[in-house]
């Protein structure tokens, strides 16, 4: 029997100002009715995202929704471009919604950083970004809560995993037993680790969030930064939750 729904990981490489290359891992949830992108990369990345969607065998025109795991710029960056080209519904946790919609300042993106980024973008992309993320904009069409279920990809459960941001969520894709971790964990040198301390304002809460994942039978973890971990994730996540913040 052919699968009628599923999940695809879309690895995308971003050249960084210091000549390193950062690879991020947005995810695609697909079924007969919807094609849903989880996280959108930095501003101006729609062409790379569209290329990866096509490579996965889907028409980018089918994009019907975007789920944002949280408010950070490398997750919300290309949403203006995507929403400008495709009719997408936007899902995010209620606690990060006011930041995404400009009611509150993004917690890790200062006005100086914003100005610097906008200057580095092609003028049209910068304008589109500013217009879209204008204060008071109605962006999030569906405010999510812990335990919500969404039909995407055959069904995912929303897990509120605050700490990295107040409204950070992870998604559990039931059919493949895959956890879309967002930035609740990272992969480094083949190792699954807790969230990156310098960009996680509340590490204690972030570690408590990992303990919540024990309720799920996880076969595969997709970290936005670092990619896939399949070597007994439940055991490793339990250890991370028990051991507390790791310094390195
Ligand atoms: Zn983040």
Short mmCIF file of C-alpha atoms and ligand atoms in Angstrom, two decimals:
data_model
loop_
_atom_site.label_atom_id
_atom_site.label_comp_id
_atom_site.label_asym_id
_atom_site.label_seq_id
_atom_site.Cartn_x
_atom_site.Cartn_y
_atom_site.Cartn_z
CA UNK A 1 0.00 0.00 0.00
CA UNK A 2 1.19 3.48 -0.82
CA UNK A 3 1.63 5.91 2.04
CA UNK A 4 -0.79 8.79 1.70
CA UNK A 5 0.88 10.98 4.23
CA UNK A 6 4.28 11.50 5.71
CA UNK A 7 7.19 13.66 6.69
CA UNK A 8 10.25 14.89 4.78
CA UNK A 9 13.30 16.71 6.08
CA UNK A 10 14.55 19.58 3.92
CA UNK A 11 18.25 20.28 4.63
CA UNK A 12 19.22 23.80 3.57
CA UNK A 13 22.72 25.28 3.74
CA UNK A 14 23.19 28.95 4.57
CA UNK A 15 26.54 30.64 4.00
CA UNK A 16 27.38 32.65 7.13
CA UNK A 17 29.24 36.00 7.26
CA UNK A 18 32.30 34.28 8.83
CA UNK A 19 32.53 31.85 5.86
CA UNK A 20 31.11 28.92 7.78
CA UNK A 21 28.10 27.13 6.37
CA UNK A 22 25.13 26.58 8.65
CA UNK A 23 22.75 23.80 7.66
CA UNK A 24 19.22 24.07 8.92
CA UNK A 25 16.50 21.42 8.76
CA UNK A 26 12.98 22.66 8.07
CA UNK A 27 10.46 19.83 7.81
CA UNK A 28 7.59 19.11 5.45
CA UNK A 29 4.40 17.36 6.57
CA UNK A 30 2.29 16.13 3.71
CA UNK A 31 -1.02 14.39 3.10
CA UNK A 32 -3.76 14.42 0.50
CA UNK A 33 -5.17 17.75 1.69
CA UNK A 34 -2.19 19.73 2.83
CA UNK A 35 1.48 20.48 2.38
CA UNK A 36 2.85 22.05 5.53
CA UNK A 37 6.25 23.59 6.14
CA UNK A 38 7.64 23.59 9.67
CA UNK A 39 9.96 26.62 10.04
CA UNK A 40 11.11 28.89 7.24
CA UNK A 41 14.82 29.74 7.53
CA UNK A 42 16.38 33.18 7.23
CA UNK A 43 14.82 35.96 5.11
CA UNK A 44 15.04 35.42 1.35
CA UNK A 45 15.34 31.64 1.47
CA UNK A 46 12.15 30.72 -0.38
CA UNK A 47 14.07 29.69 -3.54
CA UNK A 48 16.18 27.18 -1.54
CA UNK A 49 13.10 25.92 0.29
CA UNK A 50 11.16 25.56 -2.98
CA UNK A 51 14.09 23.64 -4.48
CA UNK A 52 14.12 21.19 -1.56
CA UNK A 53 10.32 20.79 -1.69
CA UNK A 54 10.57 19.96 -5.41
CA UNK A 55 13.42 17.53 -4.70
CA UNK A 56 11.16 15.78 -2.18
CA UNK A 57 8.64 15.34 -5.01
CA UNK A 58 6.06 18.01 -4.23
CA UNK A 59 4.77 21.09 -6.03
CA UNK A 60 5.57 24.15 -3.93
CA UNK A 61 2.26 25.65 -5.12
CA UNK A 62 0.53 23.12 -2.86
CA UNK A 63 1.94 24.77 0.30
CA UNK A 64 -1.09 25.30 2.53
CA UNK A 65 0.30 26.08 5.97
CA UNK A 66 3.41 27.02 7.91
CA UNK A 67 4.05 25.96 11.50
CA UNK A 68 6.61 28.08 13.37
CA UNK A 69 8.28 26.23 16.25
CA UNK A 70 9.24 29.61 17.72
CA UNK A 71 9.96 33.28 17.13
CA UNK A 72 13.71 33.20 16.31
CA UNK A 73 14.77 34.90 13.09
CA UNK A 74 16.21 31.75 11.49
CA UNK A 75 12.77 30.15 11.87
CA UNK A 76 10.45 33.02 10.88
CA UNK A 77 12.72 34.73 8.33
CA UNK A 78 11.28 33.57 5.02
CA UNK A 79 7.64 33.58 6.10
CA UNK A 80 6.99 36.99 4.46
CA UNK A 81 8.30 35.65 1.13
CA UNK A 82 6.32 32.42 1.46
CA UNK A 83 3.09 34.18 2.47
CA UNK A 84 3.61 36.62 -0.41
CA UNK A 85 3.68 33.79 -2.94
CA UNK A 86 1.38 31.16 -1.42
CA UNK A 87 -1.89 31.24 0.51
CA UNK A 88 -0.67 29.76 3.79
CA UNK A 89 -2.28 29.55 7.21
CA UNK A 90 0.24 30.25 9.98
CA UNK A 91 0.43 28.24 13.22
CA UNK A 92 2.48 29.15 16.29
CA UNK A 93 2.17 28.81 20.05
CA UNK A 94 0.08 31.45 21.78
CA UNK A 95 3.03 32.52 23.97
CA UNK A 96 5.25 33.41 20.98
CA UNK A 97 2.45 34.99 18.93
CA UNK A 98 2.83 38.53 20.38
CA UNK A 99 6.55 38.50 19.53
CA UNK A 100 5.98 37.25 15.99
CA UNK A 101 3.30 39.90 15.46
CA UNK A 102 5.49 42.73 16.75
CA UNK A 103 3.47 43.42 19.91
CA UNK A 104 6.62 42.55 21.87
CA UNK A 105 10.23 42.77 20.59
CA UNK A 106 11.72 39.45 19.42
CA UNK A 107 13.68 38.30 22.46
CA UNK A 108 16.96 37.45 20.68
CA UNK A 109 16.94 39.92 17.80
CA UNK A 110 17.81 43.49 18.75
CA UNK A 111 16.80 46.53 16.68
CA UNK A 112 20.49 46.88 15.67
CA UNK A 113 20.62 43.28 14.45
CA UNK A 114 17.35 43.83 12.61
CA UNK A 115 18.70 46.95 10.88
CA UNK A 116 21.93 45.12 9.94
CA UNK A 117 20.03 42.16 8.52
CA UNK A 118 17.64 44.34 6.51
CA UNK A 119 20.60 46.18 5.01
CA UNK A 120 22.19 42.94 3.91
CA UNK A 121 19.06 41.80 2.05
CA UNK A 122 18.01 42.68 -1.50
CA UNK A 123 15.82 45.83 -1.15
CA UNK A 124 12.67 44.04 -2.27
CA UNK A 125 13.12 41.25 0.30
CA UNK A 126 13.86 43.80 3.04
CA UNK A 127 10.74 45.82 2.17
CA UNK A 128 8.58 42.72 2.13
CA UNK A 129 10.00 41.68 5.51
CA UNK A 130 9.32 45.10 7.08
CA UNK A 131 5.82 45.29 5.68
CA UNK A 132 4.95 41.78 6.83
CA UNK A 133 6.40 42.10 10.32
CA UNK A 134 4.95 45.57 10.94
CA UNK A 135 3.81 46.06 14.54
CA UNK A 136 0.19 44.99 14.96
CA UNK A 137 0.25 42.70 11.93
CA UNK A 138 -2.14 39.74 12.00
CA UNK A 139 0.19 36.91 11.13
CA UNK A 140 -0.59 33.88 13.27
CA UNK A 141 -3.95 32.51 12.10
CA UNK A 142 -3.93 29.63 14.61
CA UNK A 143 -2.56 30.08 18.16
CA UNK A 144 -1.49 26.68 19.49
CA UNK A 145 -1.51 25.20 23.00
CA UNK A 146 0.22 22.19 24.52
CA UNK A 147 -1.51 18.95 23.55
CA UNK A 148 -3.23 20.31 20.45
CA UNK A 149 -3.36 17.85 17.59
CA UNK A 150 -3.12 18.87 13.95
CA UNK A 151 -4.09 16.60 11.04
CA UNK A 152 -0.95 17.40 9.03
CA UNK A 153 1.05 14.48 7.68
CA UNK A 154 -1.49 12.05 9.10
CA UNK A 155 -1.39 13.67 12.54
CA UNK A 156 1.00 15.55 14.83
CA UNK A 157 0.79 16.48 18.51
CA UNK A 158 1.89 19.92 19.67
CA UNK A 159 4.24 19.77 22.67
CA UNK A 160 4.92 23.08 24.43
CA UNK A 161 8.66 23.01 25.17
CA UNK A 162 9.43 26.48 26.59
CA UNK A 163 12.86 27.65 27.71
CA UNK A 164 14.55 28.44 24.40
CA UNK A 165 11.66 30.91 23.93
CA UNK A 166 8.43 31.21 25.98
CA UNK A 167 6.30 29.73 23.21
CA UNK A 168 8.67 27.14 21.77
CA UNK A 169 6.93 24.00 20.51
CA UNK A 170 8.05 20.62 19.29
CA UNK A 171 5.85 18.38 17.14
CA UNK A 172 5.39 14.62 17.47
CA UNK A 173 4.51 12.92 14.20
CA UNK A 174 2.66 9.82 15.32
CA UNK A 175 2.87 7.62 12.20
CA UNK A 176 6.68 7.79 11.94
CA UNK A 177 7.30 8.29 15.69
CA UNK A 178 9.36 11.33 14.75
CA UNK A 179 9.92 14.29 17.05
CA UNK A 180 10.38 17.60 15.23
CA UNK A 181 12.38 19.15 18.05
CA UNK A 182 12.89 22.66 16.68
CA UNK A 183 15.60 24.13 18.91
CA UNK A 184 14.59 22.21 22.06
CA UNK A 185 17.63 20.04 21.30
CA UNK A 186 20.59 20.26 18.93
CA UNK A 187 22.78 17.64 17.25
CA UNK A 188 26.53 18.16 17.53
CA UNK A 189 29.14 15.76 16.18
CA UNK A 190 26.56 13.00 16.02
CA UNK A 191 25.42 13.61 19.60
CA UNK A 192 21.97 14.67 20.70
CA UNK A 193 22.29 17.54 23.17
CA UNK A 194 20.01 19.88 25.08
CA UNK A 195 19.34 23.37 23.75
CA UNK A 196 22.28 25.66 23.03
CA UNK A 197 22.83 27.62 26.30
CA UNK A 198 23.95 30.98 24.81
CA UNK A 199 20.67 31.30 22.89
CA UNK A 200 18.42 29.71 25.52
CA UNK A 201 17.39 32.38 28.05
CA UNK A 202 15.76 29.94 30.49
CA UNK A 203 17.88 26.78 30.55
CA UNK A 204 16.15 25.37 33.65
CA UNK A 205 12.78 25.55 31.96
CA UNK A 206 14.25 24.16 28.73
CA UNK A 207 15.55 21.11 30.61
CA UNK A 208 12.18 20.64 32.32
CA UNK A 209 10.63 20.74 28.85
CA UNK A 210 12.77 17.76 27.82
CA UNK A 211 11.28 15.72 30.67
CA UNK A 212 7.84 16.19 29.06
CA UNK A 213 9.05 14.28 26.00
CA UNK A 214 9.24 11.06 28.05
CA UNK A 215 5.51 10.64 27.39
CA UNK A 216 6.22 9.97 23.70
CA UNK A 217 7.71 6.90 22.05
CA UNK A 218 10.30 8.59 19.84
CA UNK A 219 12.21 6.68 17.15
CA UNK A 220 13.70 9.65 15.37
CA UNK A 221 14.50 13.24 16.37
CA UNK A 222 14.90 16.05 13.84
CA UNK A 223 16.91 18.94 15.26
CA UNK A 224 16.64 22.15 13.26
CA UNK A 225 20.36 22.60 13.88
CA UNK A 226 22.23 19.35 13.29
CA UNK A 227 19.63 17.10 11.71
CA UNK A 228 18.51 13.57 12.52
CA UNK A 229 19.23 11.38 15.57
CA UNK A 230 17.96 7.79 15.59
CA UNK A 231 20.14 6.01 18.14
CA UNK A 232 17.64 5.38 20.95
CA UNK A 233 16.36 8.94 21.40
CA UNK A 234 14.10 8.19 24.41
CA UNK A 235 17.04 7.01 26.50
CA UNK A 236 19.22 9.98 25.50
CA UNK A 237 16.44 12.51 26.08
CA UNK A 238 15.78 11.06 29.55
CA UNK A 239 19.49 11.40 30.35
CA UNK A 240 19.53 15.02 29.12
CA UNK A 241 16.46 15.81 31.21
CA UNK A 242 18.03 14.22 34.31
CA UNK A 243 21.53 15.66 33.95
CA UNK A 244 20.57 19.33 33.78
CA UNK A 245 22.20 22.04 31.70
CA UNK A 246 25.47 20.95 30.09
CA UNK A 247 28.35 23.41 29.94
CA UNK A 248 30.91 23.18 27.16
ZN1 LIG B 1 15.94 29.27 18.13
#
